[in-house]
Amino acid sequence: VGDRADFDTETESVCPFCGVGCKVSLKVKDNKVKYVEGINGPANEGRLCVKGRFGFDYIHHPHRLTKPLIRRDDAPAKGLNVDPGNLMTHFREATWEEAMDVAAKGLVKLRDQDPKSVAGFGSAKCTNEEAYLFQKFIRQGFKHNNVDHCTRLCHASSVAALIENVGSGAVTATFNQIENSDVAIIIGANPIENHPVAATYFKQFTKRGGKLIVMDPRGVGMRRYADEMLQFRPGADVSMLNAIMNVIVEEELYDSQYIHRWTENWEAEKEHLKAFTPEAMSEICGISPEQLRRVARIFAGAEAGMIFWGMGVSQHIHGTDNSRCLISLALMTGNVGKPGAGLHPLRGQNNVQGASDAGLIPMFLPDYQSVMDDGIRKSFTDVWGSGDFSNEKGLTVTEIVDQVYAGNIKGMYIQGENPAMSDPDADHAREAFAKLDLMVVQDIFLTETANFADVILPASTLYEKNGTVSNTNRQVQRVRPAVTPPGEAREDWKITVELAQRIGLPWAYNDVSEVFAEMKLNMKSLDNITWERLETETITYPSLHETDPGQAIVFGDGFPRAEGRAKFTPASVIPPDEAPDAEFPMIMTTGRQLEHWHTGSMTRRSLVLDAVEPEANCSLHPKTLRALGVEPGEMVRLSTRRGAIEIMARADRAIAEDMVFVPFAYVEAAANILTNPAIDPYGKIPEFKFSAVRVEKAKGQ
Ligand code: SF4
């Protein structure tokens, strides 16, 4: 960066990557971000990981979309076939006027035929205000709830279980509360790579003597800090957790007083757990009865314990049951609502919490208010000044793709999501998108999804826009524009507002703060949080009064459920959707890496991050590689019932011998071509974490 003192402006904002929500200062020269520093936000206290510190240069990448584009009449058939460096083979540049006109008229034409023929995917990378406007666009403009976003692919099952059993879909305590814990469980999460700044707090916790229990089928990095590492069989979460709770019941280690005062359905849970003895579950989950007993005693014996989980828990057809077990474990040990205790699903995207809170989900309006409640819908349509919309829950991400494939949904508006890479069974999703009559994509790059678009609207990065985001801790923070968008690109909220006006909605916002003000009218979670306060403060919701910085811990005095009680929901064992067999004998699991973010559209265009991790790779145990006759660095072929990819193999002793781990950021070896689209019946989340796979040496090696 040369002379670090040589910059024109510095702007405070929030890192655009993970749900930790690190506050940053952007040093800008000549409308270019020169470098980024961590500043003193409550979630990061000055710290940043490699993505936050070095992964900003994608915003200046030559592939940025700078003008609206319209698919050419003579373009080749729709497919994943556009060169991102040469878009003009498939698209032509258009004015905003023309592109908006084509998009709006196309959407209105489909709406006139059948409003349900249009669906929308919003974005967890956009601001709260943009998420709110996007769901309003579909609900008010098309009178139904077929609007969703990538929460469906990450923590939908966790949210379903939390709403069911504690009455709220957000964390009960901030991750920083671990400084008051005696014990913590991290299960199905890899925070060293995926929430690196949160991981620094977890490491500090162990240094001061806190007991750390790590549970994961992969030997994730936090195992180095763990007192107990439970590397359990993939998909055996419920067996393992029920066995731990069986010990707590049998040895009467539970907190009777807490259970009596604050919970319901305890007797049913107790009865249910009887069958799950450590001896009976040991072989299923691959953990010895002794260790299951030891872990039960450590967790139940502590004064205050926290449970953190990630997508290793949620991305299963039994993801909701996995979360139900974690909730039951916290409740029976009295570990909710006090310092150092709580339930914390580590949220993935920078604003997946906020986008969900803002109603970007098909079954809930903002603040998780049911679309099926007539009074609630009326409270929104009163504010919106419009008529009623459907009282039916809308379709989720994967259900929408299936309806596109079936020809029932013919038009989509997609803002900042890349389902052609992120959906399970990606070839199926891509085939579906090729069938659409109209796809309007609003994004910063020509993503894999935008390959299928009819109209492309150039949008803004987080560092080019104004608004608020909410992190995994329920902390609401302001983002601010440090640089102006390139060319004719615009802030996302402005694009949605203009499109809404063009399809006939009476929207009039002059400033994004007016959207925030409208959100507050029907979102009690934003009570006492004002735009003015957010100028200088980070505020954790709920904020109890106008100077309250917010509540790091909630539910100390009851739960937002009937009689203020949380609920035990017993969970039975549901095996993974497809079992390994002679044809596909191994287990594939997918996830992220430290340097690459989700579908790679941003980080693979970041010089430093892409230089560190430039090539698609998968991880296999060295013994497995030897058995296959493959050297580390050589190519393997991975095949499932959905398709096959060839990818470079790495040796990793921490992975089980019958498993392969595949990051999903690489289009040239897209993991989601292989993944199983079977979904959890409650959260409707796909089983990304378990596919039966065959691994072979690639031909020509
Ligand atoms: Fe950004 Fe997350 Fe890294 Fe913080 S931990 S700098 S929010 S990617």
JSON list of C-alpha atoms in Angstrom, two decimals, residues 20 45 53 74 111 116 143 166 214 246 271 303 325 338-339 396 414 443 476-477 503 575 629 642 659 663 693:
[
{"chain": "A", "resi": 20, "resn": "VAL", "atom": "CA", "xyz": [-18.85, -12.10, 13.01]},
{"chain": "A", "resi": 45, "resn": "GLU", "atom": "CA", "xyz": [-12.07, -5.21, 19.23]},
{"chain": "A", "resi": 53, "resn": "ARG", "atom": "CA", "xyz": [-7.77, -7.41, 6.02]},
{"chain": "A", "resi": 74, "resn": "ASP", "atom": "CA", "xyz": [-28.52, -13.98, -31.18]},
{"chain": "A", "resi": 111, "resn": "ARG", "atom": "CA", "xyz": [-47.78, -11.38, -13.20]},
{"chain": "A", "resi": 116, "resn": "LYS", "atom": "CA", "xyz": [-47.14, -17.13, -8.77]},
{"chain": "A", "resi": 143, "resn": "LYS", "atom": "CA", "xyz": [-49.25, -11.03, -3.57]},
{"chain": "A", "resi": 166, "resn": "VAL", "atom": "CA", "xyz": [-37.18, -21.06, 22.78]},
{"chain": "A", "resi": 214, "resn": "VAL", "atom": "CA", "xyz": [-15.13, -30.01, 20.16]},
{"chain": "A", "resi": 246, "resn": "ASN", "atom": "CA", "xyz": [-28.96, -39.89, 28.79]},
{"chain": "A", "resi": 271, "resn": "GLU", "atom": "CA", "xyz": [-38.51, -40.90, 28.99]},
{"chain": "A", "resi": 303, "resn": "GLU", "atom": "CA", "xyz": [-21.38, -23.26, 36.40]},
{"chain": "A", "resi": 325, "resn": "CYS", "atom": "CA", "xyz": [-30.81, -31.84, 20.95]},
{"chain": "A", "resi": 338, "resn": "LYS", "atom": "CA", "xyz": [-27.16, -16.09, 32.48]},
{"chain": "A", "resi": 339, "resn": "PRO", "atom": "CA", "xyz": [-23.61, -14.80, 31.95]},
{"chain": "A", "resi": 396, "resn": "THR", "atom": "CA", "xyz": [-38.21, -22.15, -0.20]},
{"chain": "A", "resi": 414, "resn": "ILE", "atom": "CA", "xyz": [-32.33, -12.62, -8.10]},
{"chain": "A", "resi": 443, "resn": "ASP", "atom": "CA", "xyz": [-25.18, -8.34, -8.87]},
{"chain": "A", "resi": 476, "resn": "VAL", "atom": "CA", "xyz": [-26.89, -3.89, 14.43]},
{"chain": "A", "resi": 477, "resn": "GLN", "atom": "CA", "xyz": [-24.16, -1.80, 12.78]},
{"chain": "A", "resi": 503, "resn": "ILE", "atom": "CA", "xyz": [-44.23, -2.54, -11.76]},
{"chain": "A", "resi": 575, "resn": "PRO", "atom": "CA", "xyz": [-30.34, -41.77, 9.14]},
{"chain": "A", "resi": 629, "resn": "GLY", "atom": "CA", "xyz": [-2.62, -44.87, -5.63]},
{"chain": "A", "resi": 642, "resn": "ARG", "atom": "CA", "xyz": [-25.92, -36.52, -9.33]},
{"chain": "A", "resi": 659, "resn": "MET", "atom": "CA", "xyz": [-14.62, -39.25, 4.01]},
{"chain": "A", "resi": 663, "resn": "PRO", "atom": "CA", "xyz": [-14.98, -26.73, -0.59]},
{"chain": "A", "resi": 693, "resn": "VAL", "atom": "CA", "xyz": [-19.53, -40.72, -3.13]}
]
